[in-house]
Amino acid sequence: MCIAYTRWPEQFAARYRLKGYWQDLPLTHIVTRYASNQSIAIVDRERHFSYQQFNQSIDNLAAYLQYKGAKCGETALVQLGNVAEFYIVFFALLRIGVVPVNALYSHQSHELNAYAQQINPTLFIADRQHSLFVDDGFLTTFCARYSSVRLVLLNNDIGARSLNNMIRQTHYQVIATPTPADEVAFFQLSGGSTGTPKLIPRTHNDYLYSVRRCQEICQLNRHTCYLCVLPSAHNFCLSSPGALGVFMAGGCVVLANNPSPDHCFKLIEQHGVNISAVVPSIVNLWLQALRERGGHKQLSSLRLLQVGGASLTSLLAKRITGEMNCQLQQVFGMAEGLVCCTRLNDALDKITQTQGYPICPDDELWVANEQGEKLASGEMGHLMTRGPYTIRGYFNSIEHNQETFDHEGFYYSGDLVSISIDGYLTVHGRVKDQINRGGEKIAAEEIENLLLQHNAITQAALVSVEHDVLGEKSCAYLVTTTPLRAAEIRRFLNQQGIAKYKLPDFIKFIKALPLTAVGKVDKRKLREWLID
Ligand code: OOB
């Protein structure tokens, strides 16, 4: 049984196949073709995995899970950080057709529950060292709620649940049963703007295309050495071209466990890293470190730095090429699909001032005004897009899909952009109710709903505040029945088990929320108040 999702209409699917975008191969094809290759695929601290060891580990785990009864069409909730096991688990699940949701390592019980509720997983694969497992509270409730879930834990001493042991076992043989290439392979997470985090169904065909194309554009090859700085589950460092693109090219992925310049510069120097992908706030951190402490020599192997996930100012963009002595590529992407980027041979002003153009000639983009009418080149408005690797609907979200996809299947991303006559896209801002905190997305409504669960809070609005380093931080405006303290509110949110990056950076108490003429909360005014 395959997972239901909104398919591309037949004539589109036929065209995407005809043009060679969809090749009807499983995502595992990325690694199985290097099954006997001895070159290094992953460096995780002291551990080095050759492609052969990587493939063997994937097979061992897939075989064991299959032996234990995992079947094609089932789902898994996975939460692993930047460790080799993240990729081993990903491909092992794909190999046997189990469809994973890869939660971010920063997620807590609130997010994990929200995902589990939507997919009803039969497997939960996580890291025992995560703060969720300091005691058994979370696991006990989780297992009680999802009674058919089987636990698999990294760094766990109890043998039966140990991911480490499963990866090492060689008793069983796997029979590959991936989901068909035009069915859901796994779910990506949406940055979201609604109360519950949405899941994004990605098929083998669409995802493999976007990885392959990004990898071509970035000219990866077997000498590529990629530093994975962002969370391994994020679309940018997974597929644009990310670790999957590097594996496709036979190169090496070096895992960083935090973005600090100390840690990353050392890894770049030690392994001769030549490409990495970061968000603007990390660039800021790295440039500051270079100015204060030097370290240019450590970065001498770096050829290409991809920057995306949030707006990069042209000032910062120019500093990258000047001060880091490497090429910059701007990437504007989204877990829903579309990826735009500047090309390696673009003129410097395009690279520093635009977010490039789509990776596929069949990506269709246009810019709409408030009334949904098409605007002329250069005019700013709402981005609308569809194409061979952009979803046609979120998972199980009929109502939300009606708001975010038009009747022709164009996705309304909520970004304000303009597209020049020569096709280059520039991002100017956003209309979706989301805060982009250094590339980490916060859906305002999700936090507002949680705040409203507090007895003394009657109204809540979360808005963005400009911030020098992160680009944006969050501010909660609250109306309360009794005086509350900010610390109390943060404690309350923490108790609800939300990821730390979602905690409001600022909290302000007011008498009433300002309303627009149609009676909606006037967030523009709230943001203006912050500047005054
Ligand atoms: C990437 O994916 P998501 O799903 O975390 O976030 C997508 C949203 C976009 O709709 C846009 O609002 C923002 O993040 N964004 C940018 C940007 N790249 C993404 N805003 C301004 N400038 C950019 N360069 O963030 C993502 C996925 C794949 C590749 C790169 C980024």
Coordinates of C-alpha atoms and ligand atoms in Angstrom, one line a residue:
M1 CA 0.0 0.0 0.0
C2 CA 1.4 3.4 -1.0
I3 CA 0.8 6.7 0.8
A4 CA -1.9 8.9 -0.8
Y5 CA -0.7 12.2 -2.1
T6 CA -1.6 14.9 -4.6
R7 CA -0.2 13.6 -7.9
W8 CA 1.0 15.6 -10.8
P9 CA -1.7 15.4 -13.6
E10 CA -1.0 12.7 -16.2
Q11 CA 0.1 15.0 -19.0
F12 CA 2.6 16.7 -16.7
A13 CA 4.0 13.4 -15.5
A14 CA 4.3 12.2 -19.1
R15 CA 6.2 15.4 -20.1
Y16 CA 8.5 15.2 -17.1
R17 CA 9.4 11.6 -18.1
L18 CA 9.8 12.5 -21.8
K19 CA 12.2 15.3 -20.9
G20 CA 14.2 12.9 -18.8
Y21 CA 13.6 14.7 -15.5
W22 CA 11.8 11.6 -14.0
Q23 CA 13.9 8.5 -14.5
D24 CA 11.8 6.0 -12.6
L25 CA 14.7 5.1 -10.3
P26 CA 14.6 4.7 -6.5
L27 CA 16.5 7.3 -4.4
T28 CA 18.7 4.5 -3.2
H29 CA 20.2 4.4 -6.7
I30 CA 22.3 7.3 -5.4
V31 CA 24.4 5.0 -3.3
T32 CA 23.9 1.4 -4.6
R33 CA 26.0 2.1 -7.7
Y34 CA 29.0 2.6 -5.5
A35 CA 28.5 -0.6 -3.6
S36 CA 32.1 -1.7 -4.0
N37 CA 33.8 1.6 -4.0
Q38 CA 36.5 2.0 -1.4
S39 CA 36.7 5.9 -1.4
I40 CA 35.4 7.7 1.6
A41 CA 31.7 8.7 1.6
I42 CA 31.2 10.1 5.1
V43 CA 33.5 11.5 7.8
D44 CA 31.8 11.7 11.2
R45 CA 34.3 12.8 13.8
E46 CA 36.8 10.0 14.0
R47 CA 34.8 7.6 11.9
H48 CA 35.3 7.3 8.2
F49 CA 32.8 5.3 6.1
S50 CA 33.9 4.1 2.6
Y51 CA 31.1 3.8 0.1
Q52 CA 31.3 0.1 0.5
Q53 CA 30.9 0.3 4.3
F54 CA 28.1 2.8 3.8
N55 CA 26.2 0.4 1.5
Q56 CA 26.9 -2.5 3.8
S57 CA 25.6 -0.6 6.8
I58 CA 22.4 0.4 4.9
D59 CA 21.8 -3.2 3.9
N60 CA 22.4 -4.6 7.3
L61 CA 19.9 -2.2 8.9
A62 CA 17.4 -2.7 6.1
A63 CA 17.7 -6.4 6.4
Y64 CA 17.2 -6.4 10.2
L65 CA 14.2 -4.1 10.1
Q66 CA 12.7 -6.2 7.4
Y67 CA 13.3 -9.4 9.4
K68 CA 11.5 -7.7 12.3
G69 CA 8.5 -7.1 10.1
A70 CA 8.9 -3.6 8.6
K71 CA 7.0 -3.4 5.4
C72 CA 6.7 -1.2 2.3
G73 CA 4.2 1.6 2.8
E74 CA 4.7 1.9 6.5
T75 CA 6.1 5.1 8.0
A76 CA 8.9 6.0 10.4
L77 CA 9.6 9.0 12.6
V78 CA 13.3 9.7 12.6
Q79 CA 15.2 12.2 14.7
L80 CA 19.0 12.0 14.3
G81 CA 21.5 14.9 14.2
N82 CA 24.5 15.3 12.0
V83 CA 25.8 11.7 12.3
A84 CA 26.6 9.1 9.7
E85 CA 23.6 7.1 11.0
F86 CA 21.3 9.8 9.7
Y87 CA 22.1 8.8 6.1
I88 CA 22.3 5.1 6.8
V89 CA 18.8 5.1 8.3
F90 CA 17.5 7.3 5.5
F91 CA 18.6 4.9 2.7
A92 CA 17.8 1.8 4.7
L93 CA 14.2 2.9 5.1
L94 CA 13.9 3.8 1.5
R95 CA 15.3 0.5 0.5
I96 CA 12.5 -1.4 2.2
G97 CA 9.8 1.2 1.3
V98 CA 9.3 2.6 4.8
V99 CA 8.5 6.3 4.4
P100 CA 10.4 8.5 7.0
V101 CA 9.7 11.9 8.4
N102 CA 13.1 13.3 9.4
A103 CA 12.5 15.6 12.4
L104 CA 15.1 18.2 13.2
Y105 CA 17.4 17.4 16.1
S106 CA 16.3 20.7 17.7
H107 CA 12.7 19.5 17.8
Q108 CA 11.1 18.4 21.1
S109 CA 8.0 16.5 22.1
H110 CA 5.5 19.0 20.7
E111 CA 6.9 18.7 17.2
L112 CA 7.5 14.9 17.3
N113 CA 3.9 14.4 18.5
A114 CA 2.6 16.6 15.7
Y115 CA 4.4 14.5 13.1
A116 CA 3.6 11.2 14.7
Q117 CA -0.1 12.1 14.8
Q118 CA -0.1 12.7 11.1
I119 CA 1.8 9.5 10.0
N120 CA 1.1 7.0 12.8
P121 CA 4.6 5.5 12.6
T122 CA 5.5 1.9 13.1
L123 CA 9.1 2.9 13.7
F124 CA 10.6 5.6 15.9
I125 CA 14.3 6.0 15.4
A126 CA 16.1 8.5 17.6
D127 CA 19.2 9.2 19.6
R128 CA 19.3 8.2 23.2
Q129 CA 21.6 11.2 23.9
H130 CA 18.9 13.7 22.9
S131 CA 17.5 15.7 25.9
L132 CA 14.1 14.1 25.3
F133 CA 15.5 10.9 26.8
V134 CA 17.0 12.2 30.0
D135 CA 14.2 10.2 31.7
D136 CA 11.7 7.8 30.3
G137 CA 8.7 10.2 30.5
F138 CA 8.5 11.1 26.8
L139 CA 9.1 7.5 25.6
T140 CA 6.5 6.0 27.9
T141 CA 3.8 8.4 26.7
F142 CA 4.8 8.2 23.1
C143 CA 4.8 4.4 23.1
A144 CA 1.4 4.3 24.9
R145 CA -0.1 6.7 22.3
Y146 CA 1.4 4.8 19.3
S147 CA 1.1 1.3 20.5
S148 CA 2.4 -0.3 17.3
V149 CA 5.5 1.7 17.3
R150 CA 8.9 -0.1 17.4
L151 CA 11.7 1.8 19.0
V152 CA 15.2 2.0 17.6
L153 CA 17.8 4.0 19.5
L154 CA 21.2 5.2 18.6
N155 CA 23.7 5.1 21.6
N156 CA 21.4 2.8 23.5
D157 CA 22.8 0.1 25.7
I158 CA 19.7 -2.1 25.6
G159 CA 20.6 -4.6 22.8
A160 CA 17.2 -5.2 21.3
R161 CA 16.7 -1.5 20.5
S162 CA 20.2 -0.6 19.6
L163 CA 20.6 1.0 16.2
N164 CA 24.3 0.5 16.5
N165 CA 23.8 -3.3 16.8
M166 CA 21.3 -3.4 13.9
I167 CA 23.7 -1.7 11.6
R168 CA 26.5 -4.1 12.6
Q169 CA 24.5 -7.3 12.2
T170 CA 25.1 -9.5 9.1
H171 CA 22.7 -12.5 9.7
Y172 CA 20.0 -11.3 7.5
Q173 CA 19.7 -10.5 3.8
V174 CA 17.6 -7.6 2.5
I175 CA 15.1 -7.9 -0.3
A176 CA 14.8 -4.5 -1.8
T177 CA 11.2 -3.3 -1.7
P178 CA 11.3 0.5 -2.3
T179 CA 8.1 2.3 -3.0
P180 CA 7.6 2.8 -6.7
A181 CA 9.5 5.8 -8.1
D182 CA 6.4 7.9 -8.6
E183 CA 5.1 7.3 -5.0
V184 CA 6.0 9.0 -1.8
A185 CA 9.6 8.2 -0.8
F186 CA 9.8 10.3 2.3
F187 CA 8.4 13.5 3.9
Q188 CA 10.0 16.9 4.2
L189 CA 9.0 19.3 6.8
S190 CA 7.4 22.6 5.9
G191 CA 8.5 25.8 7.6
G192 CA 4.9 26.5 7.8
S193 CA 2.6 29.3 8.7
T194 CA -0.3 27.3 10.2
G195 CA -1.1 25.9 13.6
T196 CA 0.2 22.4 12.9
P197 CA 3.4 21.7 11.1
K198 CA 2.7 20.4 7.6
L199 CA 4.3 17.4 5.9
I200 CA 5.6 17.5 2.4
P201 CA 5.4 14.3 0.4
R202 CA 8.4 13.8 -1.9
T203 CA 8.6 11.1 -4.5
H204 CA 11.8 9.3 -5.7
N205 CA 11.3 10.8 -9.2
D206 CA 10.9 14.4 -8.1
Y207 CA 13.6 14.4 -5.4
L208 CA 16.2 12.5 -7.4
Y209 CA 15.8 15.0 -10.2
S210 CA 16.4 18.0 -8.0
V211 CA 19.5 16.4 -6.4
R212 CA 20.9 15.5 -9.8
R213 CA 20.3 18.9 -11.3
C214 CA 21.8 20.8 -8.4
Q215 CA 24.8 18.5 -8.4
E216 CA 25.3 19.2 -12.1
I217 CA 25.0 22.9 -11.6
C218 CA 27.6 22.9 -8.8
Q219 CA 29.8 20.6 -10.8
L220 CA 30.4 18.1 -8.1
N221 CA 32.7 15.2 -8.7
R222 CA 34.5 12.5 -6.8
H223 CA 37.0 15.1 -5.5
T224 CA 34.1 17.0 -3.9
C225 CA 34.5 17.3 -0.1
Y226 CA 31.4 18.9 1.4
L227 CA 31.0 20.2 4.9
C228 CA 27.5 19.6 6.2
V229 CA 27.0 22.4 8.7
L230 CA 23.2 22.8 8.7
P231 CA 21.0 20.2 10.2
S232 CA 21.4 17.0 8.1
A233 CA 17.6 16.7 7.6
H234 CA 17.2 20.1 6.1
N235 CA 16.4 20.2 2.4
F236 CA 19.3 22.6 1.6
C237 CA 22.1 20.4 2.9
L238 CA 20.3 17.2 1.9
S239 CA 19.5 17.9 -1.7
S240 CA 20.6 21.2 -3.1
P241 CA 22.9 19.5 -3.9
G242 CA 23.7 18.7 -0.3
A243 CA 24.9 15.3 1.0
L244 CA 22.8 13.4 -1.5
G245 CA 24.3 15.3 -4.4
V246 CA 27.8 14.6 -3.1
F247 CA 27.0 10.9 -2.8
M248 CA 25.7 10.9 -6.3
A249 CA 29.0 12.3 -7.5
G250 CA 31.0 9.9 -5.4
G251 CA 32.4 12.6 -3.2
C252 CA 32.8 12.9 0.5
V253 CA 30.5 14.4 3.2
V254 CA 32.2 15.8 6.3
L255 CA 29.7 16.3 9.2
A256 CA 30.0 19.3 11.4
N257 CA 28.1 19.2 14.7
N258 CA 27.8 22.9 15.1
P259 CA 28.3 26.0 12.9
S260 CA 31.0 27.7 15.1
P261 CA 34.0 29.0 13.1
D262 CA 36.4 27.2 15.5
H263 CA 34.9 23.8 14.7
C264 CA 34.1 24.3 11.1
F265 CA 37.4 26.0 10.0
K266 CA 39.3 23.1 11.6
L267 CA 37.2 20.6 9.7
I268 CA 37.7 22.5 6.4
E269 CA 41.4 22.6 6.9
Q270 CA 41.7 19.0 8.1
H271 CA 39.7 17.4 5.3
G272 CA 40.4 19.8 2.5
V273 CA 36.7 20.8 2.3
N274 CA 35.9 22.5 -1.0
I275 CA 32.2 23.2 -0.8
S276 CA 29.7 24.0 2.0
A277 CA 26.2 25.4 2.4
V278 CA 25.2 27.8 5.1
V279 CA 22.5 30.4 6.1
P280 CA 23.4 34.1 6.2
S281 CA 23.7 34.2 10.0
I282 CA 26.5 31.6 9.8
V283 CA 28.3 33.6 7.1
N284 CA 28.2 36.5 9.5
L285 CA 29.7 34.5 12.2
W286 CA 32.5 33.2 10.0
L287 CA 33.3 36.6 8.6
Q288 CA 33.5 38.1 12.0
A289 CA 35.9 35.4 13.1
L290 CA 38.1 35.9 10.1
R291 CA 38.3 39.6 10.9
E292 CA 39.0 39.1 14.5
R293 CA 41.3 36.1 14.6
G294 CA 42.3 35.4 11.0
G295 CA 42.1 31.8 9.7
H296 CA 42.1 32.5 6.0
K297 CA 44.7 29.8 5.5
Q298 CA 42.4 27.3 7.1
L299 CA 39.8 28.0 4.5
S300 CA 42.2 27.9 1.5
S301 CA 40.6 24.7 0.1
L302 CA 37.1 26.1 0.0
R303 CA 36.0 26.9 -3.6
L304 CA 32.3 27.4 -3.3
L305 CA 30.1 28.6 -0.5
Q306 CA 26.4 28.3 -1.0
V307 CA 24.2 30.7 1.0
G308 CA 20.5 30.4 1.3
G309 CA 17.5 29.8 3.5
A310 CA 17.1 33.5 4.4
S311 CA 17.9 36.8 2.8
L312 CA 21.5 37.6 2.2
T313 CA 22.2 41.3 2.0
S314 CA 24.3 42.4 -1.0
L315 CA 26.8 43.9 1.4
L316 CA 27.4 40.5 3.1
A317 CA 27.4 38.8 -0.3
K318 CA 30.3 41.0 -1.5
R319 CA 32.3 40.4 1.7
I320 CA 32.1 36.6 1.0
T321 CA 33.9 36.8 -2.3
G322 CA 36.3 39.4 -1.0
E323 CA 37.2 38.2 2.4
M324 CA 36.8 34.4 2.2
N325 CA 38.5 34.1 -1.2
C326 CA 35.9 31.6 -2.5
Q327 CA 33.0 31.7 -4.9
L328 CA 29.5 32.5 -3.6
Q329 CA 26.4 30.8 -4.8
Q330 CA 23.0 32.2 -3.6
V331 CA 20.3 29.6 -3.2
F332 CA 16.6 30.3 -2.8
G333 CA 14.9 27.0 -2.1
M334 CA 12.0 25.5 -0.2
A335 CA 11.2 22.0 1.2
E336 CA 8.1 22.1 -1.1
G337 CA 10.4 21.9 -4.1
L338 CA 11.5 24.9 -6.2
V339 CA 15.2 25.7 -6.1
C340 CA 16.7 28.8 -7.7
C341 CA 20.3 29.6 -7.6
T342 CA 23.0 31.7 -9.2
R343 CA 25.3 29.8 -11.5
L344 CA 29.1 29.5 -11.2
N345 CA 29.7 31.6 -14.3
D346 CA 27.2 34.3 -13.5
A347 CA 28.4 37.9 -13.5
L348 CA 29.4 39.1 -10.0
D349 CA 26.4 41.5 -9.7
K350 CA 24.0 38.7 -10.4
I351 CA 25.6 36.6 -7.7
T352 CA 25.7 39.3 -5.1
Q353 CA 22.3 40.9 -5.9
T354 CA 19.9 38.1 -7.0
Q355 CA 18.9 34.6 -5.9
G356 CA 19.5 33.3 -9.3
Y357 CA 17.1 31.4 -11.5
P358 CA 15.3 28.0 -11.3
I359 CA 17.3 24.8 -11.8
C360 CA 14.9 23.3 -14.3
P361 CA 13.8 24.8 -17.7
D362 CA 10.3 23.4 -16.9
D363 CA 10.0 25.2 -13.6
E364 CA 7.1 27.6 -14.2
L365 CA 7.3 30.9 -12.2
W366 CA 5.2 34.0 -12.3
V367 CA 4.5 36.9 -10.0
A368 CA 1.0 37.7 -8.9
N369 CA -0.5 40.9 -7.4
E370 CA -3.0 40.9 -4.5
Q371 CA -5.8 40.0 -6.9
G372 CA -3.9 37.0 -8.3
E373 CA -3.2 38.8 -11.7
K374 CA 0.1 38.3 -13.5
L375 CA 2.6 41.2 -13.0
A376 CA 5.1 42.3 -15.6
S377 CA 8.9 41.6 -15.3
G378 CA 10.6 43.5 -12.6
E379 CA 7.4 44.1 -10.6
M380 CA 7.3 42.9 -7.1
G381 CA 4.5 40.5 -6.0
H382 CA 3.7 37.0 -4.8
L383 CA 5.7 34.1 -6.1
M384 CA 3.7 31.3 -7.9
T385 CA 5.4 28.2 -9.1
R386 CA 4.9 24.6 -10.3
G387 CA 7.3 22.1 -11.9
P388 CA 8.7 18.6 -11.9
Y389 CA 9.9 18.6 -8.3
T390 CA 7.4 21.0 -6.7
I391 CA 4.6 19.4 -4.8
R392 CA 1.0 19.7 -5.8
G393 CA -0.3 19.5 -2.2
Y394 CA 0.7 19.0 1.4
F395 CA 0.0 15.7 3.0
N396 CA -3.6 15.2 4.3
S397 CA -4.3 19.0 4.2
I398 CA -7.3 19.5 2.0
E399 CA -8.2 23.0 3.4
H400 CA -4.7 24.3 3.6
N401 CA -4.0 23.1 0.0
Q402 CA -7.0 25.1 -1.3
E403 CA -5.3 28.2 0.1
T404 CA -1.7 27.4 -1.0
F405 CA -2.3 26.0 -4.5
D406 CA -4.3 27.6 -7.3
H407 CA -6.6 25.6 -9.6
E408 CA -3.8 25.1 -12.0
G409 CA -1.5 23.6 -9.4
F410 CA 0.7 26.6 -8.8
Y411 CA 2.2 26.8 -5.3
Y412 CA 1.8 30.0 -3.5
S413 CA 5.0 30.2 -1.4
G414 CA 4.2 33.4 0.5
D415 CA 7.4 35.0 -0.7
L416 CA 7.5 38.5 -2.2
V417 CA 9.7 38.5 -5.3
S418 CA 10.5 40.1 -8.6
I419 CA 11.7 38.4 -11.7
S420 CA 13.9 40.4 -14.1
I421 CA 13.5 40.2 -17.9
D422 CA 16.5 37.9 -18.1
G423 CA 14.8 35.6 -15.6
Y424 CA 16.7 36.3 -12.4
L425 CA 14.7 36.2 -9.2
T426 CA 15.1 38.6 -6.3
V427 CA 13.5 38.0 -2.9
H428 CA 12.1 41.2 -1.3
G429 CA 10.2 39.8 1.7
R430 CA 7.4 37.6 2.7
V431 CA 3.7 37.7 3.3
K432 CA 3.3 34.3 5.0
D433 CA 2.9 34.5 8.8
Q434 CA 6.3 33.1 9.6
I435 CA 9.4 34.2 11.3
N436 CA 12.7 33.4 9.6
R437 CA 15.1 33.2 12.5
G438 CA 18.5 32.7 10.9
G439 CA 17.0 30.2 8.4
E440 CA 15.0 28.4 11.1
K441 CA 11.3 28.9 10.3
I442 CA 8.7 29.6 13.0
A443 CA 5.0 29.5 12.1
A444 CA 3.4 32.3 14.1
E445 CA 0.1 30.6 14.5
E446 CA 1.7 27.5 16.0
I447 CA 3.2 29.5 18.9
E448 CA 0.2 31.7 19.3
N449 CA -2.0 28.7 19.8
L450 CA 0.3 27.3 22.4
L451 CA 0.4 30.7 24.2
L452 CA -3.4 30.8 24.2
Q453 CA -3.4 27.6 26.2
H454 CA -2.1 29.6 29.2
N455 CA -5.1 30.4 31.5
A456 CA -4.2 34.1 31.8
I457 CA -3.4 34.8 28.2
T458 CA -6.4 36.0 26.2
Q459 CA -4.8 37.2 23.0
A460 CA -1.4 36.5 21.4
A461 CA 0.4 37.6 18.3
L462 CA 3.9 36.6 17.3
V463 CA 5.8 38.9 14.9
S464 CA 9.3 39.3 13.6
V465 CA 11.8 41.8 14.8
E466 CA 14.8 42.8 12.6
H467 CA 18.1 41.4 14.0
D468 CA 21.7 42.2 12.8
V469 CA 23.0 38.6 12.9
L470 CA 20.0 36.3 12.6
G471 CA 18.1 38.5 10.2
E472 CA 15.0 38.2 12.4
K473 CA 14.0 37.3 15.9
S474 CA 10.6 36.8 17.3
C475 CA 8.4 39.0 19.6
A476 CA 5.2 37.9 21.3
Y477 CA 2.6 40.5 22.0
L478 CA 0.3 39.3 24.8
V479 CA -2.9 40.4 26.3
T480 CA -3.3 38.9 29.8
T481 CA -5.9 38.9 32.5
T482 CA -3.4 39.0 35.3
P483 CA 0.2 40.4 35.3
L484 CA 2.7 37.7 34.1
R485 CA 6.4 37.6 33.8
A486 CA 8.3 36.8 30.6
A487 CA 10.2 34.0 32.3
E488 CA 7.0 32.4 33.4
I489 CA 5.7 32.4 29.8
R490 CA 8.9 30.9 28.4
R491 CA 8.7 28.2 31.1
F492 CA 5.1 27.5 30.1
L493 CA 6.1 27.1 26.5
N494 CA 9.1 24.9 27.4
Q495 CA 6.7 22.7 29.4
Q496 CA 4.7 22.2 26.2
G497 CA 7.9 20.7 24.7
I498 CA 8.6 23.1 21.8
A499 CA 12.0 23.5 20.1
K500 CA 14.1 26.2 21.7
Y501 CA 14.4 28.3 18.6
K502 CA 10.6 28.8 18.7
L503 CA 10.7 30.4 22.2
P504 CA 9.9 34.2 21.7
D505 CA 13.0 36.3 22.0
F506 CA 11.0 39.2 23.3
I507 CA 7.7 39.3 25.1
K508 CA 5.5 42.5 25.3
F509 CA 2.3 43.0 27.3
I510 CA -0.4 45.3 25.8
K511 CA -4.0 46.1 26.6
A512 CA -5.4 44.9 23.3
L513 CA -4.1 43.8 19.9
P514 CA -4.5 46.4 17.1
L515 CA -6.9 45.3 14.4
T516 CA -7.0 46.0 10.7
A517 CA -10.2 47.4 9.0
V518 CA -11.4 43.8 8.4
G519 CA -10.8 42.9 12.0
K520 CA -7.6 40.8 11.6
V521 CA -4.7 41.4 14.0
D522 CA -2.6 44.2 12.5
K523 CA 0.8 42.6 12.6
R524 CA 2.3 45.4 10.5
K525 CA 1.4 47.9 13.2
L526 CA 2.9 45.5 15.9
R527 CA 6.1 45.4 13.9
E528 CA 6.2 49.1 13.5
W529 CA 5.8 49.6 17.3
L530 CA 8.9 47.5 17.7
I531 CA 10.9 49.9 15.6
D532 CA 9.6 53.1 17.3
Ligands
OOB1 C1 15.0 26.4 2.6 O1 13.8 25.7 2.7 P1 12.7 25.9 3.8 O2 11.6 25.0 3.5 O3 13.3 25.8 5.2 O4 12.2 27.4 3.7 C2 11.7 28.0 2.5 C3 11.6 29.5 2.7 C4 11.2 30.2 1.4 O5 9.9 30.1 1.0 C5 11.7 31.6 1.8 O6 10.7 32.2 2.5 C6 12.9 31.4 2.6 O7 12.8 30.1 3.2 N1 14.2 31.4 1.8 C7 14.8 32.5 1.4 C8 16.0 32.1 0.7 N2 16.0 30.7 0.7 C9 14.9 30.3 1.4 N3 14.6 33.8 1.6 C10 15.4 34.7 1.1 N4 16.6 34.3 0.4 C11 16.9 33.0 0.2 N5 18.0 32.7 -0.5 O8 15.2 27.4 3.3 C12 15.9 26.0 1.5 C13 15.7 24.8 0.9 C14 16.5 24.4 -0.1 C15 17.6 25.2 -0.5 C16 17.8 26.4 0.2 C17 17.0 26.8 1.2

